[in-house]
């Protein structure tokens, strides 16, 4: 809150804050320093921009707050071009020398109320809008006494001397401070005793009696004790208007125009408090007024209401900050987790590469040992053959050396055969190596190197758990609607969703929807059944986890109408498809929009028109029933047809169980389908018509009627099973 209590010009706590027309606040001493003067001879034309004083040697006049301004618009606001030499765009004028005050009251009066030779304006340091000063000068702006009180209380609560910070800032700017001194003493000014709020002049007791008596025109001036007034710097270097009475706030604020009158009303046109005299003689005489207390309470209530909204937003902002801090913590934790995961994955890759390296080295070793064995075997074999051949050669040479023909011939045939046999042992290829010294092993490491170079993070992850939107999930009749969404801050792409539903009997889940939508309605379920549903998302990476299971209960009773899409073209529907008739003299079939395969269901059909004794039929049928003949003539329908006296049950064109009792205009026919006991029962005007019409029926059935143009009926659905059926056993 402290920033709200500091002046945008001096940066210190507000001292005598003024409310500018733009609703911003500025200290009275600071306001005097940012006033801009325009000489009368240089008045700007209407619509032109007011000029800021650019020269540092400008002669700052006395009492700028008493000067008038030529405003560029009727509203008192002007355009503004921020100065490049000031951080907040406001040029602070250098302090001008204090005026030389004469000892006489006439001199002081001339100093205080001299002739006006120029006009002035002030520029808001926050929004940079210019406002004109009238003949009252800065006193024409209302003093924000509420803000002044809050500043005073804030300083007291924190042990700060009221005005201490502002005094320190003033001392720093003006080179020291002094106790407030009288501004009318000729020499050695005495300590000031009072200050006149209207004249902005400090008086000692003597000068006050001489120059400011409490009678005549000065009787209405308010004198403030000067005990706590500080006077920045020597009086010779500071104008008298720079005095800051830190404790000069009035206990009961009075009207700025009528200083003896307290505020009592609030002008709705000017949006400002006014006194009683303002209503009688001032410019507010014809304005709309309200009591000050009422407007005070009303504005307090408006402010409280606005603060409630701001408080809610502040609460949301705090929660958001907590969320952001939690995100920071999660980022830190996830970063460490991902680093550990990355190290583990790379280590696993290195381990896998080392294992594969060991396998490949084993292959190389086996290949080398195999080659060694083949070559050594070939060396040993060749060495043995060579030794045998060499021995045979040496023996044959010795035999040739002998000169005994008969002895030679005795062994020559055997030796020739042996030599020829030895020669045949050196067949083609026997003197060629069986293996190559080269290894026929080439390591294909190019794909792996490419994979290593391409090894990088991918953003694709399994999609998170979808969130079921329970407020949008609902049931209607025998259909359920489910809605879901992905959690916030989810950046993983989702290609689609899979919705699964059980059989309504606690059985296994089955897929009922696959697609990109996040809203799905499933029709054709069992009535009065409890279904469990769940959904999961998927993308190219795989299937995400399942959502929580939601339990949905279908309706106990069925609400349905005649189905225009499942009716013969001669059928005419009206009354929002609750009433049916026919344009043909032949019987035509119309089905209902509901389908039953489980539970007990009851509906009624009222005969609205019955002419010329036709034979309408009521019952149930399969979806593929023949629709251009009476209901029950094929094997796809189970019906009761009735005239004005009797009724018959019919299935597969077989007529059974003739019973007395017909229909007429106003008759109500009730159909009770009990798929628990697998029976069908008919009622006419609340009385069971004959025995159980059909037994051992099972499958999926739809309500059905056949009629011609002489009959009109109206369907009534959403009915409870008749109490008499629940209390007694049906007739057999």
XYZ file of C-alpha atoms in Angstrom:
732
model
C 0.000 0.000 0.000
C 2.945 2.323 0.595
C 3.250 3.112 -3.116
C -0.313 4.432 -3.077
C 0.661 6.893 -0.332
C 3.648 8.456 -2.081
C 3.718 11.471 -4.326
C 4.666 10.668 -7.951
C 6.849 13.807 -8.107
C 8.972 13.740 -4.952
C 8.555 10.045 -4.145
C 7.820 10.877 -0.488
C 4.636 10.479 1.480
C 1.925 12.902 0.396
C 1.929 16.296 2.134
C -1.274 18.274 1.743
C -2.322 16.216 -1.301
C -4.430 17.915 -3.950
C -6.928 16.120 -6.184
C -6.266 17.020 -9.811
C -9.169 17.026 -12.321
C -7.882 13.700 -13.668
C -8.443 12.184 -10.156
C -4.717 11.715 -9.497
C -3.062 13.261 -6.448
C 0.009 15.430 -5.968
C 1.566 17.196 -2.977
C 0.778 20.888 -2.683
C 4.508 21.816 -2.490
C 5.212 19.589 -5.498
C 2.254 21.062 -7.351
C 3.799 24.519 -7.039
C 7.012 23.245 -8.610
C 5.358 21.706 -11.677
C 3.061 24.580 -12.544
C 3.629 25.842 -16.087
C 3.248 29.580 -16.845
C 2.268 31.199 -20.127
C 2.570 35.016 -20.496
C -0.637 36.734 -21.467
C 0.972 38.114 -24.595
C 1.623 34.543 -25.736
C -1.826 33.065 -25.179
C -2.349 30.077 -27.396
C -5.284 29.938 -29.762
C -8.139 27.632 -28.966
C -7.163 23.991 -29.680
C -3.385 24.565 -29.629
C -1.024 22.715 -27.339
C 0.253 24.595 -24.267
C 4.019 25.059 -24.235
C 6.269 23.954 -21.444
C 8.941 26.238 -20.092
C 12.255 25.095 -21.434
C 14.675 27.754 -20.148
C 16.393 27.213 -16.844
C 16.702 30.989 -16.340
C 12.974 31.598 -16.425
C 11.936 34.122 -13.792
C 9.597 32.076 -11.595
C 6.839 34.449 -10.392
C 5.442 34.770 -6.913
C 2.395 32.772 -5.940
C 1.780 30.822 -9.130
C -1.138 29.175 -7.395
C -2.985 32.515 -7.546
C -2.642 32.978 -11.323
C -5.098 32.224 -14.085
C -4.610 30.210 -17.250
C -5.939 30.439 -20.763
C -7.304 26.867 -21.181
C -7.136 25.273 -24.578
C -10.488 23.533 -24.112
C -13.693 24.263 -22.294
C -13.134 21.261 -20.046
C -9.966 22.713 -18.521
C -7.840 19.862 -19.913
C -5.014 20.223 -22.358
C -2.773 17.967 -24.394
C 0.702 17.237 -23.185
C 4.021 16.249 -24.707
C 6.303 14.551 -22.133
C 9.664 16.158 -21.552
C 12.700 14.079 -22.379
C 14.639 15.557 -19.482
C 12.456 14.165 -16.703
C 11.843 10.494 -15.839
C 8.110 10.960 -15.420
C 7.703 13.495 -18.206
C 7.073 16.445 -15.860
C 9.395 19.421 -15.885
C 10.072 20.649 -12.367
C 10.763 24.351 -12.429
C 13.731 25.643 -10.435
C 12.824 27.436 -7.211
C 12.697 31.177 -7.583
C 13.951 33.622 -4.986
C 11.430 34.465 -2.320
C 9.797 37.828 -2.719
C 11.054 40.729 -0.714
C 8.390 41.369 1.902
C 7.945 44.851 3.241
C 7.277 45.441 6.858
C 4.006 47.145 6.146
C 0.770 45.334 5.547
C 0.441 47.136 2.226
C 3.668 45.615 1.012
C 2.603 42.186 2.132
C -0.741 42.653 0.477
C 0.937 43.616 -2.780
C 3.229 40.618 -2.467
C 0.310 38.310 -1.827
C -2.274 39.784 -4.185
C -0.291 41.472 -6.942
C -1.687 42.046 -10.366
C -1.859 39.005 -12.618
C 0.324 39.244 -15.675
C 0.334 35.642 -16.820
C -1.692 32.400 -16.721
C -0.745 28.971 -15.382
C -1.507 25.302 -15.828
C -0.443 22.112 -14.146
C 0.352 18.805 -15.769
C -0.440 15.536 -13.993
C 2.800 13.612 -13.440
C 1.014 10.299 -13.998
C -1.351 10.691 -16.946
C 0.303 13.869 -18.369
C -2.980 15.720 -18.788
C -2.898 19.476 -18.352
C -5.409 21.354 -16.221
C -5.951 25.096 -15.955
C -5.764 27.151 -12.772
C -8.466 29.712 -12.143
C -8.126 32.904 -10.103
C -7.834 30.832 -6.941
C -4.760 29.029 -8.255
C -3.950 25.685 -6.661
C -6.503 26.464 -3.949
C -9.103 25.773 -6.592
C -8.234 22.079 -6.390
C -9.793 20.095 -3.586
C -7.561 18.851 -0.849
C -7.592 15.067 -0.375
C -8.012 15.063 3.371
C -8.896 11.376 3.431
C -5.586 10.484 1.836
C -3.818 12.863 4.206
C -5.438 11.110 7.186
C -4.465 7.676 5.873
C -0.853 8.816 5.361
C -0.741 10.242 8.874
C -2.185 7.034 10.345
C 0.157 4.864 8.269
C 3.199 6.811 9.508
C 2.033 6.605 13.112
C 1.453 2.837 12.906
C 5.002 2.356 11.650
C 6.636 4.727 14.082
C 7.416 7.358 11.445
C 7.263 11.026 12.347
C 4.543 12.619 10.198
C 6.175 14.647 7.455
C 9.633 13.361 8.355
C 10.232 11.767 4.989
C 8.981 14.813 3.125
C 11.102 17.114 5.254
C 14.149 14.982 4.620
C 13.505 15.082 0.894
C 13.036 18.839 1.021
C 16.225 19.269 2.997
C 18.122 17.183 0.496
C 16.752 19.307 -2.329
C 17.249 22.692 -0.697
C 20.343 22.183 1.398
C 19.007 22.119 4.972
C 15.971 23.190 6.982
C 15.043 25.701 9.639
C 12.212 26.202 12.056
C 9.355 28.193 10.635
C 10.042 31.908 10.897
C 7.869 34.947 10.524
C 7.841 36.265 6.976
C 6.994 39.895 7.838
C 9.701 40.760 10.341
C 12.221 43.284 8.961
C 15.328 41.701 10.440
C 16.037 38.632 12.558
C 12.634 37.074 11.909
C 11.031 35.706 15.041
C 9.700 32.182 15.271
C 6.338 31.926 13.569
C 3.295 31.431 15.772
C 0.535 30.956 13.194
C 0.054 30.561 9.476
C -2.907 31.887 7.541
C -4.251 29.202 5.230
C -5.751 31.800 2.913
C -2.685 34.076 2.693
C -0.092 31.288 2.991
C 1.970 33.611 5.200
C 3.684 32.844 8.502
C 3.194 35.396 11.258
C 4.850 35.821 14.584
C 2.535 37.009 17.384
C 3.473 40.660 16.928
C 3.143 40.757 13.146
C -0.093 38.812 13.306
C -1.664 41.477 15.512
C -0.390 44.247 13.235
C -0.906 42.791 9.766
C -3.562 40.131 10.198
C -6.167 41.194 12.771
C -9.083 38.890 13.457
C -11.599 41.449 12.276
C -12.754 43.048 9.068
C -11.823 41.204 5.837
C -9.461 38.879 7.731
C -12.178 37.643 10.094
C -12.974 34.665 7.842
C -9.341 33.583 7.399
C -8.304 30.462 9.260
C -5.119 30.649 11.319
C -3.212 27.425 11.942
C -0.633 26.962 14.712
C 2.858 26.942 13.209
C 4.276 24.557 15.837
C 4.832 21.687 13.406
C 5.508 23.680 10.261
C 8.904 23.162 8.694
C 10.511 25.708 6.425
C 12.900 24.130 3.890
C 16.142 26.011 3.442
C 16.758 29.701 3.996
C 13.751 31.877 3.368
C 15.767 33.868 0.870
C 15.902 30.877 -1.457
C 12.392 29.516 -1.075
C 8.996 31.127 -1.679
C 6.637 31.420 1.221
C 4.231 29.020 -0.470
C 6.651 26.124 0.053
C 5.828 25.920 3.755
C 4.359 22.547 4.690
C 2.054 22.405 7.705
C 2.137 18.673 8.450
C -0.556 18.890 11.087
C -2.815 21.448 9.461
C -5.666 19.135 8.451
C -9.041 20.334 9.562
C -11.114 18.152 11.770
C -14.274 19.046 9.848
C -13.601 20.060 6.226
C -15.283 23.217 5.069
C -16.346 24.420 1.649
C -13.578 25.871 -0.489
C -15.826 28.722 -1.643
C -17.551 29.349 1.706
C -15.003 28.586 4.346
C -17.323 28.935 7.310
C -19.739 26.364 5.899
C -19.325 22.610 6.247
C -20.094 20.275 3.360
C -23.656 19.011 3.590
C -24.720 17.998 0.048
C -23.267 16.248 -2.972
C -23.612 17.650 -6.488
C -24.313 14.827 -8.935
C -23.496 16.998 -11.942
C -20.089 18.172 -10.717
C -19.507 15.053 -8.628
C -18.219 17.058 -5.673
C -19.358 17.895 -2.118
C -20.924 21.352 -1.674
C -22.255 23.438 1.204
C -25.641 25.048 1.793
C -24.571 28.431 0.432
C -23.407 26.811 -2.817
C -27.005 25.726 -3.352
C -28.322 29.234 -2.722
C -25.911 31.412 -4.639
C -23.264 29.300 -6.333
C -23.035 27.557 -9.686
C -24.625 24.416 -8.204
C -28.001 26.097 -7.664
C -29.741 24.240 -10.516
C -27.776 21.007 -10.239
C -29.136 17.722 -8.949
C -28.212 17.210 -5.295
C -28.250 14.426 -2.766
C -27.522 14.349 0.922
C -23.829 13.982 1.657
C -24.396 11.104 4.081
C -26.511 9.161 1.604
C -23.956 9.536 -1.191
C -21.194 8.688 1.260
C -22.863 5.403 2.140
C -23.768 4.738 -1.501
C -20.220 5.301 -2.756
C -18.851 3.250 0.125
C -21.142 0.407 -0.896
C -20.039 0.771 -4.547
C -16.400 0.792 -3.521
C -16.933 -2.255 -1.304
C -18.634 -4.056 -4.164
C -15.821 -3.147 -6.545
C -13.282 -4.216 -3.934
C -15.071 -7.550 -3.660
C -14.394 -8.171 -7.337
C -10.789 -7.034 -6.985
C -10.457 -9.241 -3.913
C -11.684 -12.232 -5.887
C -9.177 -11.469 -8.642
C -6.440 -10.999 -6.053
C -7.346 -14.352 -4.556
C -7.198 -15.929 -8.002
C -3.851 -14.215 -8.600
C -2.484 -15.603 -5.335
C -3.685 -19.062 -6.243
C -2.153 -18.596 -9.682
C 1.162 -17.580 -8.100
C 1.043 -20.690 -5.933
C 0.329 -22.683 -9.080
C 3.277 -21.072 -10.869
C 5.563 -21.794 -7.910
C 4.372 -25.379 -7.929
C 5.121 -25.479 -11.638
C 8.642 -24.219 -10.901
C 9.094 -26.994 -8.376
C 7.678 -29.537 -10.798
C 10.001 -28.242 -13.515
C 12.963 -28.696 -11.174
C 11.856 -32.185 -10.166
C 10.995 -33.205 -13.724
C 14.338 -31.817 -14.943
C 16.243 -33.939 -12.460
C 14.065 -36.922 -13.297
C 14.637 -36.470 -17.012
C 18.382 -36.076 -16.504
C 18.484 -39.295 -14.515
C 16.326 -40.999 -17.121
C 18.576 -39.757 -19.931
C 21.701 -41.002 -18.172
C 20.048 -44.361 -17.536
C 18.899 -44.654 -21.156
C 22.326 -43.742 -22.539
C 23.990 -46.144 -20.111
C 21.574 -48.830 -21.264
C 22.526 -48.083 -24.872
C 26.214 -48.310 -23.982
C 25.605 -51.603 -22.156
C 23.671 -52.959 -25.115
C 26.479 -51.874 -27.440
C 29.077 -53.548 -25.208
C 27.045 -56.754 -25.155
C 26.733 -56.690 -28.909
C 30.461 -55.950 -29.144
C 31.200 -59.037 -27.066
C 28.972 -61.137 -29.329
C 30.701 -59.836 -32.446
C 34.156 -60.452 -30.932
C 33.082 -64.000 -30.158
C 32.112 -64.477 -33.802
C 35.489 -63.141 -34.955
C 37.286 -65.458 -32.505
C 35.336 -68.495 -33.716
C 36.032 -67.612 -37.331
C 39.737 -67.240 -36.597
C 39.913 -70.546 -34.714
C 38.071 -72.275 -37.558
C 40.535 -70.946 -40.095
C 43.446 -71.945 -37.873
C 42.111 -75.506 -37.576
C 41.511 -75.892 -41.322
C 44.947 -74.596 -42.202
C 46.744 -76.743 -39.577
C 44.854 -79.816 -40.697
C 45.885 -79.099 -44.275
C 49.524 -78.532 -43.170
C 49.615 -81.813 -41.281
C 48.038 -83.734 -44.134
C 50.337 -82.206 -46.752
C 53.396 -82.800 -44.566
C 52.510 -86.488 -44.173
C 51.974 -86.957 -47.914
C 55.158 -85.076 -48.679
C 57.150 -87.286 -46.299
C 55.671 -90.443 -47.836
C 56.336 -89.223 -51.375
C 59.884 -88.151 -50.504
C 60.613 -91.547 -48.934
C 59.212 -93.350 -51.967
C 61.271 -91.159 -54.289
C 64.463 -91.856 -52.391
C 63.719 -95.584 -52.373
C 62.991 -95.592 -56.118
C 66.245 -93.746 -56.822
C 68.179 -96.341 -54.885
C 66.437 -99.123 -56.834
C 67.322 -97.468 -60.139
C 70.952 -97.359 -59.093
C 71.061 -101.173 -58.824
C 72.454 -103.113 -61.854
C 70.584 -106.327 -61.278
C 68.023 -106.517 -64.080
C 66.265 -109.527 -62.764
C 66.014 -108.132 -59.272
C 64.785 -104.803 -60.681
C 62.109 -106.427 -62.732
C 60.896 -108.349 -59.782
C 59.840 -105.143 -58.002
C 59.544 -102.617 -60.797
C 55.836 -103.234 -61.485
C 54.911 -102.724 -57.855
C 57.076 -99.613 -57.593
C 55.580 -98.109 -60.730
C 52.075 -98.646 -59.345
C 53.097 -97.139 -56.009
C 54.626 -94.065 -57.698
C 51.569 -93.634 -59.893
C 49.333 -93.991 -56.851
C 51.408 -91.467 -54.958
C 51.107 -89.068 -57.857
C 47.337 -89.478 -57.964
C 47.186 -88.416 -54.327
C 48.280 -84.929 -55.382
C 45.065 -84.213 -57.236
C 44.056 -80.800 -58.478
C 43.378 -78.529 -55.544
C 45.314 -80.633 -53.100
C 48.051 -78.029 -53.138
C 45.657 -75.073 -52.749
C 44.687 -73.592 -49.343
C 41.189 -74.520 -48.229
C 40.587 -71.197 -46.485
C 41.448 -67.593 -47.214
C 43.464 -65.512 -44.796
C 40.844 -62.789 -45.247
C 37.846 -62.653 -42.933
C 34.488 -62.596 -44.686
C 32.979 -60.482 -41.901
C 31.929 -56.883 -42.544
C 30.392 -54.923 -39.689
C 27.399 -52.908 -40.917
C 27.613 -50.010 -38.456
C 26.323 -47.273 -40.749
C 22.657 -47.540 -39.641
C 23.747 -47.501 -36.019
C 25.939 -44.453 -36.554
C 23.053 -42.680 -38.259
C 20.749 -43.675 -35.418
C 23.260 -42.324 -32.891
C 23.530 -39.050 -34.782
C 19.755 -38.856 -34.981
C 19.324 -39.723 -31.329
C 17.391 -36.790 -29.881
C 14.398 -35.918 -27.766
C 10.968 -36.170 -29.304
C 7.953 -34.306 -28.013
C 5.679 -37.222 -28.686
C 4.546 -38.919 -25.509
C 1.548 -40.952 -24.575
C -1.474 -38.701 -24.078
C -2.492 -38.079 -20.472
C -5.662 -39.221 -18.759
C -8.781 -37.489 -20.167
C -10.955 -35.657 -17.637
C -14.642 -36.513 -17.727
C -16.836 -33.399 -17.585
C -19.490 -34.692 -15.235
C -21.588 -31.531 -15.519
C -22.097 -32.322 -19.220
C -22.658 -36.074 -18.843
C -26.344 -36.987 -18.811
C -28.907 -39.633 -19.693
C -32.180 -39.386 -21.608
C -34.457 -42.366 -21.998
C -32.178 -45.190 -23.046
C -29.359 -43.019 -24.337
C -26.351 -41.573 -22.528
C -24.218 -38.551 -23.409
C -20.644 -38.279 -22.249
C -18.225 -35.357 -22.497
C -14.544 -35.136 -21.662
C -11.523 -32.916 -22.161
C -7.770 -33.070 -21.829
C -6.174 -31.640 -18.665
C -4.657 -28.131 -18.834
C -0.996 -27.576 -19.768
C -1.116 -30.662 -21.995
C 1.144 -30.350 -25.017
C 1.184 -33.984 -26.132
C -0.725 -34.401 -29.403
C -3.916 -36.444 -29.391
C -5.049 -38.254 -32.532
C -8.371 -39.439 -31.126
C -10.314 -41.004 -28.291
C -11.771 -44.417 -27.514
C -14.987 -44.565 -25.474
C -15.863 -47.838 -23.807
C -19.131 -48.913 -22.184
C -20.103 -52.065 -20.338
C -23.301 -54.026 -21.029
C -25.302 -52.432 -18.220
C -25.090 -55.643 -16.213
C -21.558 -55.346 -14.884
C -20.117 -57.183 -17.860
C -16.909 -56.443 -19.770
C -16.283 -53.102 -21.450
C -16.690 -52.777 -25.193
C -15.686 -50.032 -27.591
C -18.630 -47.825 -28.597
C -16.858 -44.796 -30.100
C -13.587 -44.063 -31.873
C -12.887 -40.556 -33.123
C -11.630 -37.045 -32.432
C -14.769 -35.563 -30.849
C -14.981 -34.985 -27.100
C -18.773 -35.362 -26.918
C -20.584 -38.589 -27.719
C -24.157 -39.862 -27.370
C -24.864 -43.613 -27.329
C -28.416 -44.674 -28.174
C -30.239 -47.979 -27.950
C -29.277 -48.895 -24.397
C -31.434 -50.768 -21.921
C -33.925 -48.847 -19.833
C -33.573 -48.846 -16.059
C -29.966 -50.023 -16.314
C -26.682 -48.836 -14.841
C -23.815 -48.378 -17.262
C -20.128 -47.803 -16.568
C -18.194 -45.701 -19.072
C -14.552 -44.748 -19.497
C -12.455 -43.059 -22.152
C -8.814 -42.983 -23.189
C -6.814 -40.993 -25.720
C -4.303 -42.217 -28.253
C -1.643 -40.871 -30.607
C 1.067 -42.311 -32.796
C 3.054 -43.268 -29.710
C 0.312 -45.479 -28.322
C -2.722 -45.631 -26.071
C -2.945 -43.430 -23.009
C -4.375 -44.487 -19.653
C -8.082 -44.781 -18.977
C -10.055 -42.016 -17.339
C -12.001 -42.517 -14.170
C -15.146 -44.594 -14.607
C -18.424 -42.706 -14.638
C -21.690 -44.452 -13.701
C -24.815 -43.549 -15.688
C -28.383 -44.674 -14.992
C -30.857 -44.858 -17.868
C -34.472 -43.858 -17.369
C -36.869 -46.084 -15.438
C -39.651 -45.414 -17.932
C -39.522 -44.756 -21.627
C -40.506 -41.500 -23.298
C -40.924 -41.901 -27.049
C -42.988 -40.819 -30.038
C -44.065 -42.290 -33.337
C -41.093 -42.519 -35.691
C -41.641 -40.773 -39.005
C -38.646 -42.606 -40.424
C -40.100 -45.983 -39.445
C -43.630 -45.414 -40.759
C -45.377 -46.240 -43.996
C -45.583 -43.278 -46.331
C -49.381 -43.187 -45.950
C -49.115 -42.611 -42.210
C -49.852 -39.004 -41.180
C -48.246 -37.787 -37.927
C -49.088 -34.676 -35.925
C -48.965 -33.306 -32.376
C -45.155 -33.548 -32.314
C -45.394 -37.121 -33.661
C -47.597 -38.227 -30.765
C -50.772 -38.552 -32.905
C -51.116 -40.817 -35.929
C -53.701 -41.475 -38.633
C -53.604 -42.722 -42.217
C -54.451 -41.397 -45.650
C -55.297 -44.863 -47.044
C -58.189 -47.253 -46.537
C -55.642 -50.076 -46.227
C -53.919 -50.845 -42.966
C -50.493 -49.232 -42.581
C -47.881 -49.704 -39.849
C -45.994 -47.083 -37.816
C -43.313 -47.853 -35.208
C -42.195 -45.984 -32.084
C -38.803 -44.354 -31.604
C -37.888 -46.595 -28.631
C -36.480 -50.112 -28.770
C -36.833 -52.522 -25.832
C -34.734 -55.569 -25.077
C -34.748 -55.584 -21.293
C -37.003 -54.603 -18.392
C -40.753 -54.002 -18.016
C -42.403 -51.288 -20.134
C -45.915 -49.906 -20.359
C -47.517 -47.387 -22.698
C -51.028 -46.466 -23.733
C -52.740 -45.501 -26.974
C -55.931 -43.476 -26.916
C -58.438 -43.762 -29.773
C -59.273 -40.190 -30.850
C -61.436 -41.099 -33.856
C -63.154 -44.375 -34.787
C -65.364 -44.417 -37.907
C -67.000 -47.245 -39.879
C -65.810 -50.038 -37.571
C -62.179 -50.491 -38.713
C -59.789 -53.024 -37.133
C -56.769 -51.179 -35.704
C -53.961 -53.337 -34.280
C -51.651 -52.564 -31.357
C -48.502 -54.366 -30.206
C -44.763 -54.682 -30.787
C -42.653 -55.466 -33.836
C -39.146 -55.891 -35.145
C -37.514 -53.018 -37.011
C -37.950 -54.893 -40.330
C -41.697 -55.559 -39.989
C -43.795 -55.346 -43.153
C -45.541 -51.965 -43.058
C -48.173 -52.227 -45.818
C -50.520 -54.714 -44.101
C -52.131 -55.274 -40.723
C -49.793 -55.641 -37.786
C -49.288 -59.325 -36.853
C -49.747 -60.870 -40.276
C -46.029 -61.577 -40.611
C -43.575 -63.204 -38.202
C -42.044 -59.854 -37.220
C -44.990 -58.544 -35.151
C -47.054 -59.564 -32.103
C -50.338 -57.674 -31.937
C -53.932 -57.420 -30.780
C -56.390 -56.225 -33.413
C -59.819 -55.099 -32.291
C -63.133 -53.910 -33.673
C -66.044 -52.306 -31.905
C -67.067 -55.566 -30.111
C -64.226 -58.071 -29.938
C -60.453 -58.488 -30.035
C -58.007 -61.125 -31.277
C -54.290 -61.799 -30.784
C -52.349 -62.265 -34.007
C -48.838 -63.401 -34.961
C -47.735 -64.928 -38.270
C -51.333 -64.323 -39.495
C -52.593 -66.708 -36.794
C -55.689 -65.476 -34.886
C -56.022 -66.665 -31.274
C -57.848 -65.922 -28.017
C -60.921 -64.109 -29.187
C -62.209 -61.914 -26.358
C -65.233 -59.717 -25.849
C -64.700 -55.974 -25.632
C -64.034 -53.554 -28.447
C -62.963 -49.983 -28.939
C -64.668 -46.727 -29.726
C -63.810 -43.053 -29.606
C -62.076 -42.299 -26.281
C -61.006 -45.910 -25.614
C -57.553 -46.370 -24.060
C -55.507 -49.411 -25.063
C -52.629 -50.356 -22.732
C -49.652 -52.452 -23.850
C -47.423 -54.068 -21.211
C -44.175 -55.655 -22.411
C -42.453 -57.671 -19.666
C -39.076 -58.806 -20.983
C -38.163 -60.220 -17.578
C -40.912 -62.854 -17.879
C -40.876 -62.552 -21.689
C -44.632 -61.929 -22.004
C -46.916 -59.407 -23.715
C -50.238 -58.286 -22.184
C -52.970 -55.973 -23.502
C -55.504 -53.838 -21.605
C -58.611 -52.013 -22.768
C -59.712 -49.198 -20.469
C -57.615 -50.633 -17.632
C -58.925 -54.213 -17.917
C -56.696 -57.052 -19.104
C -57.935 -58.259 -22.459
C -57.970 -62.051 -22.371
C -55.094 -64.144 -21.030
C -51.415 -63.481 -21.598
C -51.257 -62.606 -25.251
C -47.777 -63.938 -26.064
C -45.137 -65.838 -24.081
C -41.474 -66.700 -24.568
C -40.785 -63.652 -26.658
C -37.254 -62.266 -26.657
C -35.101 -59.934 -28.672
C -35.449 -56.265 -29.521
C -38.991 -54.914 -29.867
C -40.417 -51.562 -30.909
C -43.917 -50.251 -30.135
C -46.120 -50.601 -33.223
C -49.607 -49.694 -34.493
C -51.460 -50.451 -37.720
C -54.481 -48.365 -38.764
C -56.323 -46.895 -41.730
C -57.937 -43.569 -42.455
C -60.944 -44.313 -40.267
C -58.843 -44.288 -37.085
C -56.770 -41.672 -35.310
C -54.816 -42.491 -32.158
C -52.603 -40.579 -29.689
C -49.617 -42.112 -27.920
C -48.996 -41.678 -24.160
C -45.552 -42.685 -22.832
C -43.395 -42.332 -19.727
C -45.977 -44.267 -17.713
C -45.348 -46.404 -14.668
C -46.321 -50.058 -14.771
C -49.917 -50.328 -13.492
C -50.098 -51.100 -9.778
C -52.538 -53.955 -10.372
C -49.944 -55.732 -12.487
C -47.261 -55.308 -9.829
C -49.578 -56.572 -7.055
C -51.248 -59.507 -8.816
C -50.192 -62.167 -11.215
C -51.378 -61.713 -14.783
C -54.177 -63.967 -16.006
C -53.079 -67.094 -17.797
